[in-house]
Coordinates of C-alpha atoms in Angstrom, one line a residue:
M10 CA 40.0 -31.3 37.7
Q11 CA 39.9 -28.8 34.7
A12 CA 42.9 -29.1 31.7
L13 CA 43.0 -27.7 28.2
V14 CA 43.1 -31.2 25.7
F15 CA 43.9 -30.6 22.0
T16 CA 42.5 -32.6 19.4
K17 CA 45.5 -33.0 16.3
A18 CA 42.8 -34.3 14.0
E19 CA 40.6 -31.3 15.0
K20 CA 42.7 -28.7 15.5
S21 CA 41.0 -28.2 18.5
L22 CA 41.8 -26.9 22.3
E23 CA 38.7 -27.3 24.9
L24 CA 39.0 -26.4 28.5
K25 CA 37.5 -29.6 29.8
E26 CA 37.0 -31.3 33.5
V27 CA 38.8 -34.4 32.9
P28 CA 40.0 -36.7 36.0
K29 CA 42.6 -36.5 38.3
P30 CA 45.6 -38.2 37.0
K31 CA 46.9 -40.8 39.1
I32 CA 50.8 -42.2 39.7
S33 CA 51.1 -45.4 38.0
K34 CA 54.5 -46.7 38.2
S35 CA 56.5 -46.6 40.6
T36 CA 59.2 -43.7 39.8
D37 CA 55.8 -41.4 38.8
V38 CA 55.1 -38.5 41.1
L39 CA 52.3 -36.4 41.0
V40 CA 52.3 -32.8 40.6
K41 CA 50.2 -29.5 41.6
I42 CA 51.1 -26.9 38.3
S43 CA 51.4 -23.4 40.0
N44 CA 52.3 -22.0 36.5
C45 CA 52.9 -23.2 33.0
G46 CA 53.9 -20.7 29.8
V47 CA 53.2 -21.0 26.7
C48 CA 55.3 -21.5 24.0
G49 CA 55.7 -20.3 20.5
T50 CA 55.8 -24.2 19.9
D51 CA 52.6 -24.4 21.4
C52 CA 50.9 -21.9 18.8
H53 CA 52.1 -23.6 16.0
I54 CA 50.9 -27.2 17.2
F55 CA 47.6 -25.3 17.1
H56 CA 48.0 -24.0 14.2
G57 CA 49.2 -26.9 12.4
D58 CA 52.4 -26.2 11.7
I59 CA 53.9 -28.8 13.7
S60 CA 52.0 -32.7 13.1
N61 CA 54.5 -34.7 15.5
V62 CA 52.9 -34.6 18.2
G63 CA 50.5 -36.7 20.2
D64 CA 47.0 -37.0 19.1
V65 CA 44.5 -36.5 22.2
F66 CA 46.8 -35.0 24.6
V67 CA 47.1 -31.8 27.5
P68 CA 49.5 -29.1 26.4
G69 CA 52.0 -26.9 28.6
H70 CA 55.7 -27.6 28.7
E71 CA 56.4 -24.4 30.8
A72 CA 55.6 -26.2 34.1
G73 CA 56.4 -26.3 37.7
G74 CA 54.6 -27.3 41.0
V75 CA 54.3 -28.7 44.2
V76 CA 54.7 -32.2 44.7
T77 CA 51.5 -33.6 46.4
A78 CA 51.7 -37.4 45.6
V79 CA 55.1 -40.4 45.0
G80 CA 55.2 -43.3 43.9
D81 CA 56.6 -46.3 46.0
D82 CA 60.5 -45.9 44.6
V83 CA 60.8 -41.9 44.4
T84 CA 63.8 -40.7 46.7
A85 CA 64.8 -37.6 44.4
V86 CA 61.5 -35.7 45.7
K87 CA 59.3 -35.5 48.4
V88 CA 55.4 -34.4 49.4
G89 CA 55.8 -30.3 49.9
D90 CA 58.9 -29.6 47.7
K91 CA 59.0 -27.3 44.9
V92 CA 59.9 -28.7 41.7
A93 CA 60.6 -27.4 38.1
I94 CA 59.1 -29.8 35.0
D95 CA 61.9 -30.9 32.4
P96 CA 59.8 -31.6 29.7
N97 CA 62.6 -33.8 27.5
K98 CA 63.8 -37.4 28.4
G99 CA 66.0 -39.9 26.7
C100 CA 65.5 -43.5 26.2
H101 CA 68.6 -44.0 28.2
G102 CA 69.8 -46.6 25.8
C103 CA 70.4 -45.9 22.4
N104 CA 73.8 -44.1 21.2
H105 CA 72.6 -40.6 21.5
C106 CA 71.6 -40.9 24.9
R107 CA 74.7 -43.1 25.5
N108 CA 76.7 -40.2 24.1
A109 CA 74.8 -37.7 26.5
N110 CA 73.0 -36.0 23.9
P111 CA 69.5 -37.1 25.0
H112 CA 67.8 -33.9 22.6
F113 CA 68.3 -36.3 19.7
C114 CA 67.0 -38.9 21.0
K115 CA 64.5 -40.8 18.8
K116 CA 62.0 -42.3 21.2
G117 CA 62.6 -39.9 23.5
S118 CA 63.5 -35.9 23.9
F119 CA 60.6 -33.8 21.4
N120 CA 59.2 -37.0 20.1
D121 CA 57.9 -38.0 24.4
A122 CA 57.8 -34.7 25.1
F123 CA 55.7 -34.0 28.9
G124 CA 53.0 -31.1 27.0
I125 CA 53.5 -32.3 23.5
F126 CA 52.9 -36.4 23.8
R127 CA 52.1 -37.4 26.9
N128 CA 49.9 -35.3 29.0
G129 CA 51.5 -31.6 30.2
G130 CA 51.0 -28.2 32.4
F131 CA 47.7 -26.9 31.0
A132 CA 45.6 -28.6 34.0
E133 CA 45.7 -28.2 37.8
H134 CA 47.9 -31.7 38.1
A135 CA 50.1 -33.5 36.4
V136 CA 52.2 -37.0 36.7
V137 CA 55.9 -36.7 35.9
P138 CA 58.5 -38.8 36.3
E139 CA 61.4 -38.6 38.6
E140 CA 64.1 -37.9 36.5
S141 CA 62.2 -35.1 35.0
L142 CA 61.8 -32.6 38.3
Y143 CA 64.4 -30.8 39.6
L144 CA 63.8 -29.0 43.2
V145 CA 64.5 -25.4 43.3
P146 CA 65.3 -22.8 45.7
E147 CA 62.9 -22.7 48.7
N148 CA 62.7 -18.3 48.2
F149 CA 61.6 -19.3 44.2
N150 CA 59.2 -16.8 43.0
M151 CA 56.7 -19.5 41.4
S152 CA 55.4 -17.2 39.0
H153 CA 59.1 -17.9 37.7
M154 CA 58.1 -21.1 36.7
S155 CA 57.1 -20.5 33.4
L156 CA 60.9 -19.3 32.3
V157 CA 62.4 -21.9 33.6
E158 CA 62.3 -24.4 30.6
P159 CA 62.7 -21.4 28.3
L160 CA 66.1 -20.1 30.2
S161 CA 66.7 -23.8 30.0
C162 CA 66.9 -23.9 26.2
V163 CA 69.3 -20.4 26.2
V164 CA 71.2 -21.6 28.6
H165 CA 72.7 -24.6 26.0
G166 CA 72.5 -22.4 23.2
W167 CA 74.9 -19.8 25.5
R168 CA 76.4 -22.9 25.8
K169 CA 76.4 -23.7 22.5
L170 CA 77.9 -20.1 21.4
T171 CA 81.2 -20.4 23.4
A172 CA 82.2 -24.3 23.2
G173 CA 85.7 -23.9 21.9
R174 CA 85.8 -19.5 21.9
Q175 CA 85.4 -16.9 24.5
I176 CA 83.3 -14.1 23.3
Q177 CA 84.6 -10.7 24.5
T178 CA 82.6 -8.7 26.5
G179 CA 83.1 -6.1 23.5
A180 CA 81.9 -8.5 20.3
K181 CA 79.1 -6.4 18.5
I182 CA 76.2 -8.5 18.7
L183 CA 73.0 -9.0 16.4
V184 CA 69.6 -10.5 18.4
Q185 CA 67.2 -11.1 15.5
G186 CA 63.5 -11.5 16.4
A187 CA 62.5 -10.0 20.0
G188 CA 59.8 -11.9 21.3
I189 CA 60.4 -13.3 24.9
I190 CA 63.4 -15.6 23.9
G191 CA 64.9 -12.8 22.6
S192 CA 64.1 -10.6 25.1
L193 CA 66.0 -13.7 27.3
W194 CA 68.6 -13.3 25.7
C195 CA 69.6 -10.2 25.8
C196 CA 68.7 -10.3 29.3
L197 CA 71.8 -13.0 29.7
M198 CA 73.9 -10.8 27.2
H199 CA 73.4 -7.7 29.8
F200 CA 73.5 -9.9 32.8
K201 CA 77.4 -11.6 31.2
G202 CA 78.4 -7.6 30.5
Y203 CA 77.8 -7.2 27.1
R204 CA 77.1 -4.0 26.0
H205 CA 77.6 -3.6 22.5
V206 CA 74.0 -5.3 21.6
T207 CA 71.0 -4.7 18.5
V208 CA 68.2 -6.1 18.9
S209 CA 67.0 -6.4 15.0
E210 CA 62.6 -6.7 15.2
P211 CA 59.8 -5.5 13.0
S212 CA 57.0 -4.9 15.4
E213 CA 57.4 -1.6 17.1
E214 CA 55.7 -3.0 20.4
R215 CA 58.0 -5.6 20.7
R216 CA 61.3 -3.0 20.4
G217 CA 59.4 -1.8 22.9
F218 CA 60.0 -4.4 25.5
I219 CA 63.6 -4.6 24.8
D220 CA 63.5 -0.3 25.8
G221 CA 61.6 -1.4 28.4
L222 CA 64.1 -3.5 30.2
Q223 CA 66.5 -0.7 30.0
L224 CA 69.4 -2.2 29.2
G225 CA 71.2 0.4 26.9
F226 CA 70.5 -1.9 23.7
K227 CA 70.2 -0.7 20.0
T228 CA 66.7 -1.9 18.8
T229 CA 65.7 -1.1 15.2
E230 CA 63.8 -2.4 12.2
P231 CA 65.6 -5.1 10.3
K232 CA 66.2 -2.3 7.2
G233 CA 67.8 -0.3 9.8
I234 CA 71.2 -3.1 9.6
E235 CA 73.6 -1.4 8.4
Q236 CA 77.1 -3.5 10.1
D237 CA 78.3 -6.3 10.3
Y238 CA 78.6 -8.9 13.7
D239 CA 80.5 -10.6 15.6
V240 CA 77.6 -12.9 17.0
V241 CA 74.7 -13.3 14.8
V242 CA 71.5 -14.6 17.1
D243 CA 68.8 -15.9 15.0
C244 CA 65.4 -15.7 17.3
S245 CA 63.0 -15.3 14.7
G246 CA 63.0 -19.0 13.0
A247 CA 62.3 -16.5 9.9
V248 CA 64.2 -17.5 6.4
R249 CA 64.6 -13.5 5.5
A250 CA 66.1 -12.9 8.8
I251 CA 68.3 -15.9 8.8
Q252 CA 69.3 -14.7 5.4
D253 CA 70.4 -11.5 6.4
G254 CA 71.9 -12.8 9.3
I255 CA 74.4 -14.8 8.0
N256 CA 75.3 -11.8 5.5
R257 CA 76.6 -10.0 8.5
V258 CA 78.6 -12.0 10.1
A259 CA 81.9 -10.7 10.2
H260 CA 85.2 -12.9 9.8
G261 CA 85.3 -15.0 11.9
G262 CA 82.4 -14.5 13.5
I263 CA 79.6 -16.9 14.3
F264 CA 75.5 -17.2 13.3
L265 CA 73.6 -19.2 15.9
Q266 CA 70.3 -20.9 14.6
F267 CA 68.1 -20.7 18.1
G268 CA 65.1 -19.8 16.6
V269 CA 62.5 -23.0 15.0
A270 CA 61.9 -22.4 11.0
P271 CA 58.9 -24.2 9.5
S272 CA 59.9 -27.7 8.8
T273 CA 60.2 -27.6 4.9
A274 CA 61.6 -23.7 5.0
T275 CA 65.1 -23.3 2.5
C276 CA 67.4 -20.2 2.1
E277 CA 69.7 -19.1 0.0
I278 CA 73.4 -18.5 1.6
R279 CA 76.5 -17.7 -0.4
P280 CA 78.9 -20.5 0.1
F281 CA 81.3 -18.6 -0.8
H282 CA 81.2 -16.4 2.2
I283 CA 81.0 -18.8 4.8
Y284 CA 84.3 -19.3 2.8
E285 CA 86.2 -15.9 2.9
R286 CA 85.0 -15.2 6.2
E287 CA 85.5 -18.1 8.1
I288 CA 82.4 -18.0 9.8
T289 CA 80.6 -20.6 11.6
I290 CA 77.1 -21.9 11.4
Q291 CA 75.7 -23.3 14.8
G292 CA 72.3 -25.1 15.1
V293 CA 70.3 -24.8 19.1
M294 CA 67.8 -27.5 19.6
V295 CA 66.0 -27.6 23.5
N296 CA 68.1 -28.2 26.5
P297 CA 70.8 -31.2 27.3
W298 CA 71.5 -30.9 31.0
A299 CA 70.7 -27.5 31.0
F300 CA 68.1 -27.2 34.2
P301 CA 70.2 -27.0 37.7
E302 CA 71.8 -23.9 35.4
A303 CA 68.6 -22.6 34.1
I304 CA 67.1 -22.9 38.2
E305 CA 70.1 -21.0 39.1
L306 CA 70.2 -18.1 36.3
T307 CA 66.4 -17.6 37.0
N308 CA 67.1 -16.8 40.6
Q309 CA 70.0 -14.4 39.9
L310 CA 68.0 -12.4 36.5
R311 CA 64.7 -12.0 38.6
A312 CA 64.9 -9.0 40.4
R313 CA 66.7 -6.8 37.9
Y314 CA 65.6 -8.5 34.7
L315 CA 62.3 -10.8 35.2
D316 CA 59.8 -7.8 35.3
F317 CA 56.5 -9.6 33.6
A318 CA 55.4 -6.3 32.7
K319 CA 58.1 -4.8 31.5
L320 CA 58.9 -8.6 29.7
G321 CA 55.0 -8.9 28.0
I322 CA 54.1 -11.2 29.5
G323 CA 50.5 -11.8 30.4
K324 CA 49.1 -13.8 33.3
Y325 CA 45.8 -16.0 32.7
K326 CA 43.1 -19.0 34.3
L327 CA 42.7 -21.7 32.4
D328 CA 39.4 -20.9 31.7
E329 CA 40.4 -16.9 29.7
Y330 CA 42.6 -19.0 27.5
K331 CA 40.5 -17.7 24.1
E332 CA 41.6 -14.7 25.6
C333 CA 45.0 -15.4 26.0
F334 CA 45.6 -16.7 22.8
D335 CA 44.0 -14.1 21.2
K336 CA 46.7 -11.2 23.0
L337 CA 49.6 -13.7 21.4
S338 CA 48.5 -13.9 17.7
S339 CA 47.8 -10.2 17.8
G340 CA 51.2 -9.4 19.5
K341 CA 49.7 -7.4 22.5
I342 CA 52.3 -10.2 24.5
S343 CA 55.8 -11.3 24.4
K344 CA 54.7 -14.1 26.4
A345 CA 51.8 -15.7 28.6
S346 CA 51.8 -17.9 31.7
F347 CA 48.5 -20.0 32.9
V348 CA 48.5 -19.7 36.4
F349 CA 47.1 -21.6 39.2
E350 CA 45.4 -20.9 42.3

């Protein structure tokens, strides 16, 4: 079968003919991949910005498809089922896992993720543990498989944002960054009834993606931000944006750090500003226990919001990967999805 293979030592991504994977454990499932999204994390890995990855592996952690074979002890899915793949799982034994925080697991989660340490979805077939699979409805649009994992992260972020507080629909909200994650946050907020949303994004092309969704949200360059906000969600991971965003949080407001900054990046904040305004700074990492809700949300959003053309998502065959990454690097598309026949 065809697969994209990444070699960390050489920072090389190559299309190769590799053996079709086989079930080796009784709880393994073989999935024929239908769609797999390209995440910003993938690009960071390919550029060497994230080094905590496997030495040689098939990337792709935003995938789904159809079950084609199951191990002897598999009971949750059967051949022919449509499934979405959660790339993260815990070890089940550590303190984090036992306290329902598998995303902090040192042996699992990102440290053993599908498509980061284990072979992932940039291939025609993948072997996945049964526990990582979630059934999708029969009417589920398979092209949206590549959005379930990103939306699961947004779902986790929304839970963190609203934990112990109610965000009034009249709240003033700032979203920093209009890549695909910023766009998905905007879709969710509009779906939930929020209308006073401003999107800060330096790229005119990306601001155009938000405008094209016809949400009625204001889009602006970062220098056009002149007021304070009850909620600031950073989807950029850019140090300057993070600093500016924290300074734009109104009294009693919350700053949500959703975008991934470089691991060595630092920023300057004034502790007195946090004290005086009683603001909350909340981090968000990946997607614990969010997949079922994300699948349902994908179905709810698809008709009104998940138009690939409006979102700026490009579809590619696996052998078009060079064009795919060129378009991503140039900013001509907000996201890419590999589509398998």
